[in-house]
């Protein structure tokens, strides 16, 4: 049983999010998503349209996702990896290198981001809609 984990805000779910979730799940058997809480989003200087509960509800309905846990801080990843016996940590390659310190705990994979889509782009495009 290969356990995979990834983290993010996943606001206004789009094909870029689905792509990373699908490919993360393809890396193993069980995918855990550390979902940024509204409070942690503030620390990330991110404001999400949907609340944590709404984003959690949406993520839990995605077939690639097996478990959603709250992401409250930058420092919880090592504990999460130990707690959930994680074998692979996956992030989009906009984070390349940023989580290499996890290499002592599990495999660290950065997968290519999906081009031409982002929550920011969606918000911008909707302004002119
Ligand atoms: N992503 C992607 N392609 C896009 C947009 C996002 O592959 N076009 C990926 C990101 O690389 C990330 C995941 O989708 O791996 C979630 O993206 P965000 O919700 O923007 O998450 P982020 O703010 O990067 O938070 O501790 C890690 C942070 O919580 C990551």
mmCIF file of C-alpha atoms and ligand atoms in Angstrom:
data_model
loop_
_atom_site.group_PDB
_atom_site.id
_atom_site.type_symbol
_atom_site.label_atom_id
_atom_site.label_comp_id
_atom_site.label_asym_id
_atom_site.label_seq_id
_atom_site.Cartn_x
_atom_site.Cartn_y
_atom_site.Cartn_z
ATOM 1 C CA UNK A 1 0.000 0.000 0.000
ATOM 2 C CA UNK A 2 1.636 3.209 -1.224
ATOM 3 C CA UNK A 3 0.402 6.329 0.569
ATOM 4 C CA UNK A 4 0.694 9.651 -1.221
ATOM 5 C CA UNK A 5 0.182 13.176 0.178
ATOM 6 C CA UNK A 6 -0.164 16.583 -1.400
ATOM 7 C CA UNK A 7 -1.111 20.018 -0.027
ATOM 8 C CA UNK A 8 -2.879 23.095 -1.301
ATOM 9 C CA UNK A 9 -5.729 25.588 -1.165
ATOM 10 C CA UNK A 10 -7.689 24.068 -4.071
ATOM 11 C CA UNK A 11 -10.034 27.042 -4.411
ATOM 12 C CA UNK A 12 -12.440 27.198 -7.372
ATOM 13 C CA UNK A 13 -11.378 23.682 -8.370
ATOM 14 C CA UNK A 14 -10.152 23.542 -11.986
ATOM 15 C CA UNK A 15 -8.460 21.133 -14.395
ATOM 16 C CA UNK A 16 -5.018 22.035 -13.085
ATOM 17 C CA UNK A 17 -6.033 20.840 -9.628
ATOM 18 C CA UNK A 18 -7.687 17.710 -11.022
ATOM 19 C CA UNK A 19 -4.559 16.950 -13.081
ATOM 20 C CA UNK A 20 -2.251 17.086 -10.065
ATOM 21 C CA UNK A 21 -4.670 15.079 -7.919
ATOM 22 C CA UNK A 22 -5.018 12.406 -10.627
ATOM 23 C CA UNK A 23 -1.259 12.133 -11.162
ATOM 24 C CA UNK A 24 -0.624 12.114 -7.406
ATOM 25 C CA UNK A 25 -3.096 9.261 -7.002
ATOM 26 C CA UNK A 26 -1.477 7.449 -9.935
ATOM 27 C CA UNK A 27 1.728 7.440 -7.866
ATOM 28 C CA UNK A 28 0.199 5.074 -5.282
ATOM 29 C CA UNK A 29 -2.929 3.565 -3.744
ATOM 30 C CA UNK A 30 -4.177 6.127 -1.220
ATOM 31 C CA UNK A 31 -4.095 9.908 -1.640
ATOM 32 C CA UNK A 32 -4.283 12.314 1.271
ATOM 33 C CA UNK A 33 -4.781 16.015 0.636
ATOM 34 C CA UNK A 34 -3.602 18.535 3.230
ATOM 35 C CA UNK A 35 -6.133 21.296 2.592
ATOM 36 C CA UNK A 36 -5.131 24.802 3.639
ATOM 37 C CA UNK A 37 -7.507 26.129 6.294
ATOM 38 C CA UNK A 38 -8.889 29.660 5.946
ATOM 39 C CA UNK A 39 -6.512 30.781 8.710
ATOM 40 C CA UNK A 40 -3.486 29.197 6.972
ATOM 41 C CA UNK A 41 -4.554 30.825 3.722
ATOM 42 C CA UNK A 42 -4.151 34.167 5.475
ATOM 43 C CA UNK A 43 -0.576 33.164 6.377
ATOM 44 C CA UNK A 44 -0.071 32.316 2.683
ATOM 45 C CA UNK A 45 -1.558 35.692 1.764
ATOM 46 C CA UNK A 46 -4.235 33.832 -0.142
ATOM 47 C CA UNK A 47 -7.910 34.647 0.029
ATOM 48 C CA UNK A 48 -10.124 31.816 -1.161
ATOM 49 C CA UNK A 49 -13.629 32.255 -2.522
ATOM 50 C CA UNK A 50 -14.828 29.049 -0.843
ATOM 51 C CA UNK A 51 -14.460 28.385 2.858
ATOM 52 C CA UNK A 52 -12.398 25.446 4.138
ATOM 53 C CA UNK A 53 -15.565 23.358 4.674
ATOM 54 C CA UNK A 54 -16.786 24.052 1.120
ATOM 55 C CA UNK A 55 -13.374 23.273 -0.389
ATOM 56 C CA UNK A 56 -13.185 20.091 1.732
ATOM 57 C CA UNK A 57 -16.652 18.992 0.571
ATOM 58 C CA UNK A 58 -15.653 19.492 -3.076
ATOM 59 C CA UNK A 59 -12.299 17.708 -2.709
ATOM 60 C CA UNK A 60 -13.928 14.729 -0.935
ATOM 61 C CA UNK A 61 -16.203 14.287 -3.968
ATOM 62 C CA UNK A 62 -13.237 13.845 -6.302
ATOM 63 C CA UNK A 63 -12.605 10.167 -7.029
ATOM 64 C CA UNK A 64 -8.797 10.492 -6.789
ATOM 65 C CA UNK A 65 -8.964 11.835 -3.215
ATOM 66 C CA UNK A 66 -9.157 9.337 -0.329
ATOM 67 C CA UNK A 67 -8.766 11.608 2.693
ATOM 68 C CA UNK A 68 -8.717 15.357 3.330
ATOM 69 C CA UNK A 69 -6.896 16.710 6.405
ATOM 70 C CA UNK A 70 -6.471 20.352 7.457
ATOM 71 C CA UNK A 71 -3.237 22.144 6.649
ATOM 72 C CA UNK A 72 -2.734 24.617 9.483
ATOM 73 C CA UNK A 73 0.975 25.403 9.223
ATOM 74 C CA UNK A 74 4.117 25.121 7.122
ATOM 75 C CA UNK A 75 5.622 22.846 9.788
ATOM 76 C CA UNK A 76 3.175 19.943 9.864
ATOM 77 C CA UNK A 77 4.397 17.985 6.839
ATOM 78 C CA UNK A 78 6.987 15.821 8.634
ATOM 79 C CA UNK A 79 4.458 14.914 11.332
ATOM 80 C CA UNK A 80 1.813 14.146 8.695
ATOM 81 C CA UNK A 81 4.263 11.948 6.776
ATOM 82 C CA UNK A 82 5.064 9.960 9.909
ATOM 83 C CA UNK A 83 1.448 9.838 11.146
ATOM 84 C CA UNK A 84 0.022 8.594 7.850
ATOM 85 C CA UNK A 85 3.052 6.458 6.840
ATOM 86 C CA UNK A 86 3.443 8.456 3.638
ATOM 87 C CA UNK A 87 5.675 6.990 0.909
ATOM 88 C CA UNK A 88 5.443 9.850 -1.610
ATOM 89 C CA UNK A 89 5.018 13.630 -1.273
ATOM 90 C CA UNK A 90 3.739 15.263 -4.480
ATOM 91 C CA UNK A 91 3.491 18.953 -5.438
ATOM 92 C CA UNK A 92 3.283 20.952 -8.637
ATOM 93 C CA UNK A 93 6.683 22.074 -9.914
ATOM 94 C CA UNK A 94 6.016 25.711 -9.036
ATOM 95 C CA UNK A 95 7.207 24.410 -5.655
ATOM 96 C CA UNK A 96 10.272 22.647 -7.092
ATOM 97 C CA UNK A 97 13.016 22.413 -4.476
ATOM 98 C CA UNK A 98 10.972 24.015 -1.697
ATOM 99 C CA UNK A 99 10.184 20.721 0.034
ATOM 100 C CA UNK A 100 13.440 18.810 -0.618
ATOM 101 C CA UNK A 101 13.976 18.718 3.160
ATOM 102 C CA UNK A 102 11.300 15.997 3.205
ATOM 103 C CA UNK A 103 13.584 13.651 1.233
ATOM 104 C CA UNK A 104 14.715 12.093 4.552
ATOM 105 C CA UNK A 105 11.085 11.129 5.270
ATOM 106 C CA UNK A 106 9.703 9.997 1.909
ATOM 107 C CA UNK A 107 10.035 10.306 -1.859
ATOM 108 C CA UNK A 108 9.529 13.931 -3.011
ATOM 109 C CA UNK A 109 7.981 14.435 -6.469
ATOM 110 C CA UNK A 110 7.355 17.700 -8.283
ATOM 111 C CA UNK A 111 4.984 17.253 -11.214
ATOM 112 C CA UNK A 112 4.534 19.753 -14.035
ATOM 113 C CA UNK A 113 1.853 22.375 -13.519
ATOM 114 C CA UNK A 114 -1.047 22.538 -15.979
ATOM 115 C CA UNK A 115 -0.615 25.471 -18.319
ATOM 116 C CA UNK A 116 -3.021 28.393 -18.785
ATOM 117 C CA UNK A 117 -5.261 27.768 -15.802
ATOM 118 C CA UNK A 118 -5.222 29.069 -12.248
ATOM 119 C CA UNK A 119 -7.667 30.302 -9.657
ATOM 120 C CA UNK A 120 -6.285 33.815 -10.190
ATOM 121 C CA UNK A 121 -6.887 33.562 -13.956
ATOM 122 C CA UNK A 122 -10.456 32.402 -13.372
ATOM 123 C CA UNK A 123 -11.125 35.386 -11.077
ATOM 124 C CA UNK A 124 -9.570 37.776 -13.611
ATOM 125 C CA UNK A 125 -11.482 36.302 -16.548
ATOM 126 C CA UNK A 126 -14.778 36.486 -14.659
ATOM 127 C CA UNK A 127 -14.314 40.232 -14.145
ATOM 128 C CA UNK A 128 -14.840 40.727 -17.887
ATOM 129 C CA UNK A 129 -17.494 38.018 -18.151
HETATM 130 N N1 LIG B 1 -1.490 23.279 -9.709
HETATM 131 C C1 LIG B 1 -1.167 22.739 -10.948
HETATM 132 N N2 LIG B 1 -1.514 23.397 -12.066
HETATM 133 C C2 LIG B 1 -2.176 24.580 -12.001
HETATM 134 C C3 LIG B 1 -2.519 25.134 -10.751
HETATM 135 C C4 LIG B 1 -2.168 24.458 -9.602
HETATM 136 O O1 LIG B 1 -0.559 21.655 -11.027
HETATM 137 N N3 LIG B 1 -2.494 25.219 -13.173
HETATM 138 C C5 LIG B 1 -1.100 22.541 -8.505
HETATM 139 C C6 LIG B 1 -0.113 23.323 -7.637
HETATM 140 O O2 LIG B 1 1.219 23.196 -8.151
HETATM 141 C C7 LIG B 1 -0.282 22.643 -6.285
HETATM 142 C C8 LIG B 1 -1.769 22.242 -6.301
HETATM 143 O O3 LIG B 1 -2.213 22.324 -7.673
HETATM 144 O O4 LIG B 1 0.532 21.464 -6.214
HETATM 145 C C9 LIG B 1 -2.621 23.149 -5.444
HETATM 146 O O5 LIG B 1 -2.421 24.482 -5.883
HETATM 147 P P1 LIG B 1 -2.899 25.683 -4.901
HETATM 148 O O6 LIG B 1 -4.275 25.405 -4.443
HETATM 149 O O7 LIG B 1 -2.542 26.954 -5.557
HETATM 150 O O8 LIG B 1 -1.953 25.414 -3.652
HETATM 151 P P2 LIG B 1 -0.765 26.352 -3.119
HETATM 152 O O9 LIG B 1 -1.268 27.681 -2.786
HETATM 153 O O10 LIG B 1 0.353 26.187 -4.053
HETATM 154 O O11 LIG B 1 -0.474 25.671 -1.686
HETATM 155 O O12 LIG B 1 2.043 23.640 1.745
HETATM 156 C C10 LIG B 1 1.826 23.741 0.358
HETATM 157 C C11 LIG B 1 0.807 24.790 0.036
HETATM 158 O O13 LIG B 1 -0.380 24.616 0.776
HETATM 159 C C12 LIG B 1 0.519 24.751 -1.458
#
